[in-house]
Amino acid sequence: MGERDDGRPAGGDRGQQELTGFKAGFLETVSHALRGPIGVIISYTELLADERDQFSPEAAGFLDVVRRAGEQLDRLLSDLVLLGQIEAGSVRLDLAPVPVGELTAAAARAARPAAERSGITLTWDAGTGPPAPGDRGQLRRMLDYLIGNAIQFTGNGGSVQVTARCDSEWQVEVADSGIGIPAAELAEVFGRFYRASTARAAGLPGAGLGLPVVKALAGLHGGRVEAASTPGDGSRFTLCLPLVSAGQADGAPDPAAGGRAR
Ligand SMILES: Nc1ncnc2c1ncn2[C@@H]1O[C@H](COP(=O)(O)OP(=O)(O)OP(=O)(O)O)[C@@H](O)[C@H]1O
Ligand SMILES: [Mg+2]
């Protein structure tokens, strides 16, 4: 069965919908059970990190590895649950006017320490424009994932440039000078668990869930995400967000009133 832009199955087959709903519920239950122990790992490693001057450099390094692994597991679970919910059509977007330029600058600023640790120059240029209707938390998640990818797949000495501009829509562009993606794989990277040959060859880890989440959330916002890349030269991902909510654009009731995302 094909997939709509927002990650939900095409067609209205009732059995399929029930199965999708069951899957989403199952994922939520498993995730709920795992969140507790993962939260313990993260919070206790954070507590230990506060005492890092009492550890040898090697032990402090081990601690960082455990904490990062806990954070990765936490994100993996939240991505799986969100994708399941989007597929089941049960995601609630908390829609409000969002200053996209400011949000972009905040996401870029927050990513700077990670970029610096990897020897990458991260710059941003957040333009002005009217707010876009969106779920602030989910928009921030999309920006974090795109900027995180740009850092992850760009080597020491490289650069990442984040630009937000508004014309007839908001366009947030995340351009890097990293390893790139072969043209034949550009559409594939939005599929679940897909990892491009360039990332695999470079031995860079990842679950392959970030871009599917970004694509599905962009679709729920009535927007889209575009990719362009030259292997060895860099990649450019552009998140496009409309200035009117998906409901207003087609004359339907405004989902900003608090309804379910469709
Ligand atoms: N900026 C980029 N430069 C090069 N390759 C990229 C870039 N962004 C994404 N990719 C490729 O697309 C794949 C899918 O990206 P995605 O964000 O979905 O997964 P991931 O980063 O591998 O893992 P995670 O689930 O932790 O995000 C990556 O594994 C990588 O091969
Ligand atoms: Mg990613």
XYZ file of C-alpha atoms and ligand atoms in Angstrom, residues 72 75-76 79 145-154 160 174-182 185-186 188-200 204-214 228-229 234-237, ligand 1:
87
model
C 19.647 8.053 21.386
C 14.828 9.771 20.645
C 14.412 6.479 18.800
C 10.342 8.984 16.717
C 16.725 17.108 13.103
C 17.794 18.910 9.912
C 20.551 20.886 11.649
C 21.605 17.757 13.586
C 21.949 15.841 10.317
C 23.989 18.619 8.716
C 26.419 18.464 11.656
C 26.416 14.654 11.794
C 27.237 14.247 8.104
C 29.836 17.029 7.825
C 26.765 24.462 8.051
C 20.021 23.965 6.006
C 23.091 23.720 3.776
C 26.280 21.865 4.647
C 29.638 21.084 3.071
C 29.503 17.436 4.149
C 29.637 13.959 2.627
C 26.513 14.398 0.489
C 23.993 11.892 -0.845
C 24.084 10.219 -4.278
C 19.241 7.952 -3.122
C 17.878 11.460 -2.567
C 15.027 7.221 -0.478
C 16.426 9.102 2.522
C 12.878 10.104 3.506
C 11.920 6.438 3.902
C 11.971 4.799 7.336
C 15.312 3.314 8.444
C 16.976 4.268 5.164
C 20.642 5.263 5.448
C 22.488 6.528 2.375
C 25.526 4.678 1.053
C 27.714 7.734 1.795
C 26.798 7.612 5.519
C 27.269 3.848 5.696
C 28.448 7.267 10.665
C 25.719 5.932 12.975
C 21.990 6.705 12.836
C 18.618 4.985 12.932
C 17.224 6.474 9.729
C 14.122 7.946 11.379
C 14.834 11.697 11.493
C 13.961 12.575 7.896
C 10.770 10.458 7.787
C 9.632 12.370 10.890
C 10.513 15.728 9.289
C 19.519 18.578 -3.068
C 23.024 17.194 -2.806
C 27.483 18.875 0.553
C 23.707 18.788 0.917
C 20.881 21.278 1.169
C 17.567 20.519 2.849
N 22.888 16.585 5.693
C 23.091 15.345 5.254
N 24.226 15.026 4.567
C 24.444 13.765 4.109
N 23.594 12.747 4.279
C 22.452 13.005 4.945
C 22.138 14.291 5.458
N 20.943 14.234 6.059
C 20.514 12.969 5.927
N 21.420 12.226 5.262
C 21.312 10.810 4.882
O 19.958 10.418 5.042
C 19.886 9.328 5.958
C 18.593 9.412 6.712
O 18.616 10.536 7.588
P 17.802 10.458 8.941
O 17.917 11.746 9.635
O 16.447 9.945 8.605
O 18.503 9.275 9.744
P 19.866 9.274 10.567
O 20.389 10.659 10.734
O 20.766 8.266 9.934
O 19.398 8.675 11.961
P 18.454 9.386 13.036
O 17.258 8.503 13.150
O 19.297 9.400 14.263
O 18.096 10.757 12.543
C 21.133 9.433 6.799
O 21.501 8.200 7.370
C 22.151 9.894 5.763
O 22.572 8.804 4.983
